Amino acid sequence: MRLVFVLMMLALWSGGAHAHRPSDAFLTLKVEGRKLSGQWEIALRDLAALSKLDANNDQLLQWGELQAAQASLIAILQQSLSIERGKADCPWQVTDLMLNDRSDGRYAWFSIEAQCANADKDLEIAYGLLFGRDPTHRCLLALNGKEVSHTSVLSPERPNQTFDLNKPSSLRALLSYMWEGMRHIWGGLDHVLFLLVLLLPAVLSYRQGHWVPQPALQPVLWRVFAVVTAFTLAHSVTLSLAALNIVRLPGALVESLIAVSVMVAALNNVRPRYPKSNWGIAFVFGLIHGFGFATVLGELDLPNDTGLTALLGFNIGVEIGQLVIVLVAIPLAFQIRKTRFYRQGILRVGSLLVALIAAWWLAQRSGLVSG
């Protein structure tokens, strides 16, 4: 179970308050004949990594400081985004700059326009912002044509993509968002630790105030199935509701409640109040984690013709990601479940450490301490 301790150490190192702050940009383009228009949203924290924005070093970025750096920022952006149609360049320019508040922070909103020499040709987009500095950076693209729309993810693995504006590509959206779903759960250490602390007791039984090893594999598998199924059902419901803008919760509240969920699940291993009801904890707090999964999708204006496909792909990716965690953790836990090291060291001490990490996350996310 070295994986457990590695994840715990990574959680401490990461400063947890940013577990749901991936480096994501949002590019929305509307195509009308030879003309393109839209907006490119980039987090101020990402722009600060590219150019000196905080001129007076007061750690508070002002609108005037952003305006003063506008020319240098646009020069960087021009080098990071190339648009072609029919192999001919579509020169683009920034026409306006605004600020937009999202749940994970403040973003610069660059309105852009481009003019292409060709019409009715495939559109090629090459994207490279921040890839050299942050390999986790992604740009979520919404491309709207006259009759069809596309959604995709521009990443270091696929920075250059070509789009046929005469037909939608549901397969592209499905595969892109499947990968993003896996990346999201693996990159969100609070999701990972929540699932792990729920699964650790599955190989044990709580009898007369003590954890004892399960004698056979079958009851272990049933407990794992119950926890994973409850978590999946719960977060799938709220992920869909949030991504489709049916129900939304404040991002700060969601982040704080996710930290609470990790703390509750971990403490239930240290002082079991509900030793047989981890599936219930998984379901109740899984509803909150679903809102966390939807942080990105809920703010992206998913087109009608491929938006549901993207949502489905993202959810499938989340399920694949958590299945990988289960397939790694459970066999290892079952092999060493009879050892004192597992019952006392990993389950109790490890869960206590996770609870302390979650408490620190809660303090940060609720504003009690600075991040």
Coordinates of C-alpha atoms in Angstrom, one line a residue:
M1 CA 0.0 0.0 0.0
R2 CA 2.8 2.4 -0.7
L3 CA 0.4 4.1 -3.1
V4 CA -1.7 5.3 -0.2
F5 CA 1.3 7.0 1.5
V6 CA 2.5 8.5 -1.8
L7 CA -0.9 10.0 -2.4
M8 CA -1.0 11.4 1.2
M9 CA 2.4 13.0 0.8
L10 CA 1.3 14.5 -2.6
A11 CA -1.7 15.9 -0.9
L12 CA 0.3 17.7 1.7
W13 CA 2.8 19.0 -0.9
S14 CA 0.0 20.2 -3.2
G15 CA -1.4 22.7 -0.7
G16 CA -4.9 21.1 -1.2
A17 CA -6.8 24.3 -1.6
H18 CA -6.2 24.2 -5.3
A19 CA -7.2 20.6 -5.8
H20 CA -10.0 21.8 -8.1
R21 CA -8.0 24.5 -9.8
P22 CA -6.7 22.9 -12.9
S23 CA -5.0 25.1 -15.5
D24 CA -7.9 25.4 -18.0
A25 CA -8.6 28.0 -20.6
F26 CA -11.9 28.4 -22.6
L27 CA -12.0 29.1 -26.3
T28 CA -15.3 29.7 -28.0
L29 CA -15.4 30.4 -31.7
K30 CA -18.3 31.2 -34.0
V31 CA -17.8 30.6 -37.8
E32 CA -19.8 32.6 -40.3
G33 CA -18.4 32.1 -43.8
R34 CA -14.9 33.5 -43.8
K35 CA -15.3 35.4 -40.5
L36 CA -14.6 34.0 -37.1
S37 CA -15.4 35.6 -33.8
G38 CA -15.5 34.6 -30.2
Q39 CA -13.7 34.8 -26.9
W40 CA -10.7 33.3 -25.2
E41 CA -10.8 33.1 -21.4
I42 CA -7.6 32.6 -19.5
A43 CA -7.2 32.5 -15.7
L44 CA -5.3 35.5 -14.3
R45 CA -3.1 33.1 -12.3
D46 CA -2.0 31.5 -15.6
L47 CA -1.4 34.9 -17.3
A48 CA 0.7 35.9 -14.3
A49 CA 3.0 32.9 -15.1
L50 CA 3.5 34.3 -18.6
S51 CA 4.0 38.0 -18.0
K52 CA 4.7 40.4 -15.1
L53 CA 1.2 41.6 -14.1
D54 CA 1.5 42.6 -10.5
A55 CA 3.5 45.8 -11.1
N56 CA 3.5 47.0 -7.4
N57 CA 4.0 43.5 -6.0
D58 CA 1.0 43.8 -3.6
Q59 CA -0.3 40.3 -4.5
L60 CA -3.5 42.0 -5.7
L61 CA -4.0 42.2 -9.4
Q62 CA -5.8 45.4 -10.4
W63 CA -7.6 46.2 -13.6
G64 CA -5.1 48.9 -14.4
E65 CA -2.2 46.5 -14.1
L66 CA -3.9 44.1 -16.5
Q67 CA -4.5 46.9 -19.0
A68 CA -0.9 48.0 -18.8
A69 CA 0.3 44.5 -19.7
Q70 CA -2.3 44.0 -22.4
A71 CA 0.1 44.6 -25.3
S72 CA 2.7 42.1 -24.0
L73 CA 0.0 39.5 -23.2
I74 CA -1.6 39.8 -26.7
A75 CA 1.9 39.3 -28.2
I76 CA 2.2 36.1 -26.2
L77 CA -1.3 34.9 -27.1
Q78 CA -0.6 35.5 -30.8
Q79 CA 2.3 33.1 -30.7
S80 CA 0.2 30.5 -28.8
L81 CA -2.8 30.2 -31.1
S82 CA -2.9 29.6 -34.8
I83 CA -6.0 29.3 -36.9
E84 CA -6.0 28.1 -40.5
R85 CA -8.7 27.2 -43.0
G86 CA -8.0 25.2 -46.1
K87 CA -4.2 25.4 -45.2
A88 CA -4.4 29.2 -45.4
D89 CA -3.8 31.4 -42.3
C90 CA -6.7 33.2 -40.6
P91 CA -5.1 36.2 -39.0
W92 CA -6.8 37.0 -35.7
Q93 CA -6.8 40.0 -33.4
V94 CA -8.0 41.0 -30.0
T95 CA -10.9 43.5 -30.1
D96 CA -11.7 43.8 -26.4
L97 CA -10.5 42.8 -23.0
M98 CA -12.8 42.2 -20.0
L99 CA -12.7 40.4 -16.7
N100 CA -14.9 37.4 -15.9
D101 CA -15.4 35.7 -12.5
R102 CA -15.6 32.0 -12.5
S103 CA -16.0 29.7 -9.5
D104 CA -12.3 28.9 -9.5
G105 CA -11.1 32.5 -9.8
R106 CA -10.9 35.5 -12.0
Y107 CA -10.3 35.2 -15.8
A108 CA -9.3 37.6 -18.5
W109 CA -11.8 37.6 -21.3
F110 CA -10.2 38.4 -24.7
S111 CA -12.7 39.0 -27.5
I112 CA -11.1 37.9 -30.8
E113 CA -11.9 38.2 -34.5
A114 CA -10.4 36.5 -37.5
Q115 CA -10.8 36.7 -41.3
C116 CA -10.1 33.6 -43.4
A117 CA -9.2 33.6 -47.1
N118 CA -11.2 30.3 -47.6
A119 CA -14.7 29.3 -46.7
D120 CA -16.3 25.9 -46.6
K121 CA -13.0 24.3 -45.8
D122 CA -11.8 22.3 -42.8
L123 CA -10.7 24.5 -39.8
E124 CA -7.3 23.8 -38.3
I125 CA -6.4 25.0 -34.8
A126 CA -2.9 24.9 -33.3
Y127 CA -2.7 25.7 -29.6
G128 CA 0.3 26.0 -27.4
L129 CA -0.3 28.3 -24.5
L130 CA 1.5 27.3 -21.3
F131 CA 2.3 23.8 -22.5
G132 CA 6.0 24.4 -22.0
R133 CA 5.4 25.6 -18.4
D134 CA 2.5 23.5 -17.3
P135 CA 1.8 20.1 -19.0
T136 CA -1.5 19.9 -17.2
H137 CA -2.9 22.9 -19.0
R138 CA -5.9 22.4 -21.3
C139 CA -8.0 24.5 -23.5
L140 CA -11.7 23.6 -23.7
L141 CA -12.9 24.5 -27.2
A142 CA -16.4 25.2 -28.3
L143 CA -16.6 25.6 -32.1
N144 CA -20.0 26.7 -33.5
G145 CA -20.6 26.6 -37.3
K146 CA -23.7 27.5 -39.3
E147 CA -25.2 24.0 -38.9
V148 CA -22.9 22.0 -36.7
S149 CA -20.9 22.5 -33.5
H150 CA -17.8 20.8 -32.1
T151 CA -16.5 20.4 -28.6
S152 CA -12.9 19.3 -28.0
V153 CA -10.0 19.6 -25.6
L154 CA -6.7 21.0 -26.8
S155 CA -3.9 19.4 -24.8
P156 CA -0.1 18.8 -25.0
E157 CA -1.0 15.4 -26.4
R158 CA -3.3 16.9 -29.1
P159 CA -2.4 20.5 -29.6
N160 CA -3.3 20.6 -33.3
Q161 CA -6.7 19.6 -34.4
T162 CA -8.8 19.8 -37.6
F163 CA -12.5 20.2 -37.7
D164 CA -15.0 19.5 -40.5
L165 CA -17.6 22.3 -40.2
N166 CA -20.0 20.3 -42.4
K167 CA -20.6 17.6 -39.9
P168 CA -20.3 17.2 -36.1
S169 CA -17.7 14.8 -34.6
S170 CA -19.4 13.1 -31.7
L171 CA -16.6 10.6 -31.4
R172 CA -14.0 13.4 -31.0
A173 CA -16.0 14.9 -28.2
L174 CA -16.6 11.5 -26.5
L175 CA -12.9 10.5 -26.5
S176 CA -11.6 14.0 -25.6
Y177 CA -13.8 14.3 -22.6
M178 CA -13.3 10.7 -21.5
W179 CA -9.6 11.5 -21.1
E180 CA -10.4 14.7 -19.3
G181 CA -12.7 12.8 -16.9
M182 CA -9.8 10.4 -16.1
R183 CA -7.4 13.3 -15.7
H184 CA -9.8 15.2 -13.5
I185 CA -10.3 12.4 -10.9
W186 CA -6.6 11.5 -10.9
G187 CA -5.6 15.1 -10.6
G188 CA -8.1 15.8 -7.8
L189 CA -6.4 14.4 -4.7
D190 CA -9.4 15.1 -2.6
H191 CA -11.5 12.8 -4.8
V192 CA -8.8 10.1 -4.7
L193 CA -8.4 10.2 -0.9
F194 CA -12.1 10.2 -0.3
L195 CA -12.5 7.0 -2.4
L196 CA -9.4 5.4 -0.8
V197 CA -10.5 6.0 2.8
L198 CA -13.9 4.5 2.0
L199 CA -12.3 1.4 0.4
L200 CA -9.6 0.7 3.0
P201 CA -12.1 -0.9 5.5
A202 CA -13.6 -3.1 2.8
V203 CA -11.1 -5.9 3.5
L204 CA -11.9 -5.8 7.3
S205 CA -14.8 -6.2 9.6
Y206 CA -15.5 -4.2 12.8
R207 CA -16.2 -6.5 15.7
Q208 CA -16.2 -5.7 19.4
G209 CA -14.4 -2.5 18.9
H210 CA -11.6 -3.9 16.7
W211 CA -10.9 -4.2 13.0
V212 CA -10.4 -7.8 12.0
P213 CA -9.5 -9.2 8.6
Q214 CA -12.3 -10.5 6.3
P215 CA -11.8 -14.3 5.9
A216 CA -12.8 -14.4 2.2
L217 CA -12.8 -12.3 -0.9
Q218 CA -16.5 -12.4 -1.7
P219 CA -17.7 -10.1 1.1
V220 CA -14.9 -7.7 0.3
L221 CA -16.0 -7.5 -3.4
W222 CA -19.6 -6.9 -2.3
R223 CA -18.5 -4.0 -0.1
V224 CA -16.3 -2.5 -2.8
F225 CA -19.2 -2.8 -5.2
A226 CA -21.6 -1.1 -2.8
V227 CA -19.2 1.9 -2.2
V228 CA -18.3 2.4 -5.9
T229 CA -21.9 2.0 -7.1
A230 CA -23.2 4.5 -4.5
F231 CA -20.5 7.0 -5.3
T232 CA -21.0 6.6 -9.1
L233 CA -24.8 7.0 -8.9
A234 CA -24.5 10.1 -6.7
H235 CA -21.9 12.0 -8.5
S236 CA -23.4 11.1 -11.9
V237 CA -26.6 12.8 -10.9
T238 CA -25.2 16.0 -9.7
L239 CA -22.5 16.2 -12.4
S240 CA -25.3 16.1 -15.0
L241 CA -27.5 18.6 -13.2
A242 CA -24.6 21.0 -12.8
A243 CA -23.1 20.6 -16.3
L244 CA -26.5 21.2 -17.8
N245 CA -27.1 24.3 -15.6
I246 CA -30.2 22.8 -14.0
V247 CA -28.8 23.0 -10.4
R248 CA -25.7 24.9 -9.4
L249 CA -24.0 25.5 -6.0
P250 CA -21.4 28.1 -5.2
G251 CA -17.9 26.8 -5.9
A252 CA -16.5 27.8 -2.6
L253 CA -19.3 25.9 -0.8
V254 CA -18.7 22.8 -2.9
E255 CA -14.9 22.9 -2.3
S256 CA -15.5 23.2 1.5
L257 CA -18.0 20.4 1.6
I258 CA -15.7 18.1 -0.4
A259 CA -13.0 18.7 2.3
V260 CA -15.6 17.8 5.0
S261 CA -16.5 14.6 3.1
V262 CA -12.9 13.5 3.2
M263 CA -12.6 14.3 6.9
V264 CA -15.8 12.5 7.8
A265 CA -14.9 9.4 5.8
A266 CA -11.4 9.3 7.3
L267 CA -12.5 9.8 10.9
N268 CA -15.1 7.0 10.5
N269 CA -12.1 4.6 10.0
V270 CA -10.4 5.9 13.2
R271 CA -13.5 5.9 15.4
P272 CA -16.1 3.9 13.5
R273 CA -19.6 5.2 14.0
Y274 CA -20.9 3.6 10.8
P275 CA -18.5 0.7 10.1
K276 CA -21.0 -1.0 7.8
S277 CA -22.3 2.1 6.0
N278 CA -19.5 3.4 3.9
W279 CA -21.7 3.1 0.9
G280 CA -24.1 5.6 2.6
I281 CA -21.2 8.0 3.1
A282 CA -20.2 7.5 -0.5
F283 CA -23.7 8.3 -1.7
V284 CA -24.4 11.3 0.4
F285 CA -21.0 13.0 -0.2
G286 CA -20.9 11.7 -3.7
L287 CA -23.6 14.2 -4.5
I288 CA -21.2 16.9 -3.5
H289 CA -18.3 15.5 -5.4
G290 CA -20.5 15.5 -8.5
F291 CA -20.7 19.3 -8.3
G292 CA -16.9 19.3 -8.0
F293 CA -16.5 17.2 -11.1
A294 CA -18.7 19.7 -12.9
T295 CA -16.6 22.7 -12.1
V296 CA -15.2 22.8 -15.7
L297 CA -18.1 21.3 -17.6
G298 CA -20.7 23.4 -15.8
E299 CA -19.0 26.6 -17.0
L300 CA -18.5 25.5 -20.6
D301 CA -21.3 26.4 -22.9
L302 CA -21.7 22.9 -24.4
P303 CA -23.3 22.9 -27.9
N304 CA -26.6 21.2 -28.2
D305 CA -25.5 18.7 -30.8
T306 CA -22.4 17.4 -29.1
G307 CA -22.7 18.7 -25.5
L308 CA -24.5 15.6 -24.2
T309 CA -21.8 13.4 -25.8
A310 CA -19.1 15.5 -24.1
L311 CA -20.9 15.1 -20.8
L312 CA -21.3 11.4 -21.3
G313 CA -17.6 11.0 -22.2
F314 CA -16.5 13.0 -19.2
N315 CA -18.6 10.9 -16.8
I316 CA -17.3 7.7 -18.4
G317 CA -13.8 8.9 -17.9
V318 CA -14.4 9.6 -14.3
E319 CA -15.7 6.0 -13.9
I320 CA -12.7 4.6 -15.6
G321 CA -10.4 6.7 -13.4
Q322 CA -12.0 5.5 -10.2
L323 CA -12.0 1.9 -11.5
V324 CA -8.3 2.0 -11.9
I325 CA -7.9 3.3 -8.4
V326 CA -10.0 0.3 -7.1
L327 CA -8.1 -2.2 -9.2
V328 CA -4.8 -1.0 -7.7
A329 CA -5.8 -0.5 -4.1
I330 CA -8.1 -3.5 -3.3
P331 CA -5.8 -6.4 -4.4
L332 CA -2.9 -4.8 -2.4
A333 CA -5.2 -4.2 0.7
F334 CA -6.5 -7.8 0.5
Q335 CA -3.0 -9.2 0.5
I336 CA -1.9 -7.4 3.7
R337 CA -5.2 -7.1 5.5
K338 CA -4.1 -9.6 8.2
T339 CA -1.1 -7.6 9.2
R340 CA -1.0 -5.2 12.2
F341 CA 0.7 -2.7 9.8
Y342 CA -2.4 -2.5 7.7
R343 CA -5.0 -2.3 10.5
Q344 CA -3.1 0.1 12.7
G345 CA -0.6 1.8 10.4
I346 CA -2.5 2.2 7.1
L347 CA -6.1 2.2 8.2
R348 CA -5.9 4.1 11.5
V349 CA -2.8 6.3 11.3
G350 CA -3.2 6.8 7.5
S351 CA -6.9 7.8 7.9
L352 CA -6.0 10.1 10.8
L353 CA -3.4 11.8 8.5
V354 CA -6.0 12.1 5.7
A355 CA -8.4 13.7 8.2
L356 CA -5.8 16.3 9.2
I357 CA -5.1 17.1 5.6
A358 CA -8.8 17.5 5.0
A359 CA -9.1 19.8 8.0
W360 CA -6.4 21.9 6.6
W361 CA -8.1 22.0 3.2
L362 CA -11.3 23.1 4.9
A363 CA -9.5 25.9 6.8
Q364 CA -8.1 27.1 3.5
R365 CA -11.2 26.9 1.4
S366 CA -13.4 28.5 4.1
G367 CA -11.0 31.4 4.3
L368 CA -9.9 30.8 7.9
V369 CA -6.2 30.6 6.7
S370 CA -4.6 31.9 3.6
G371 CA -3.6 29.5 0.9

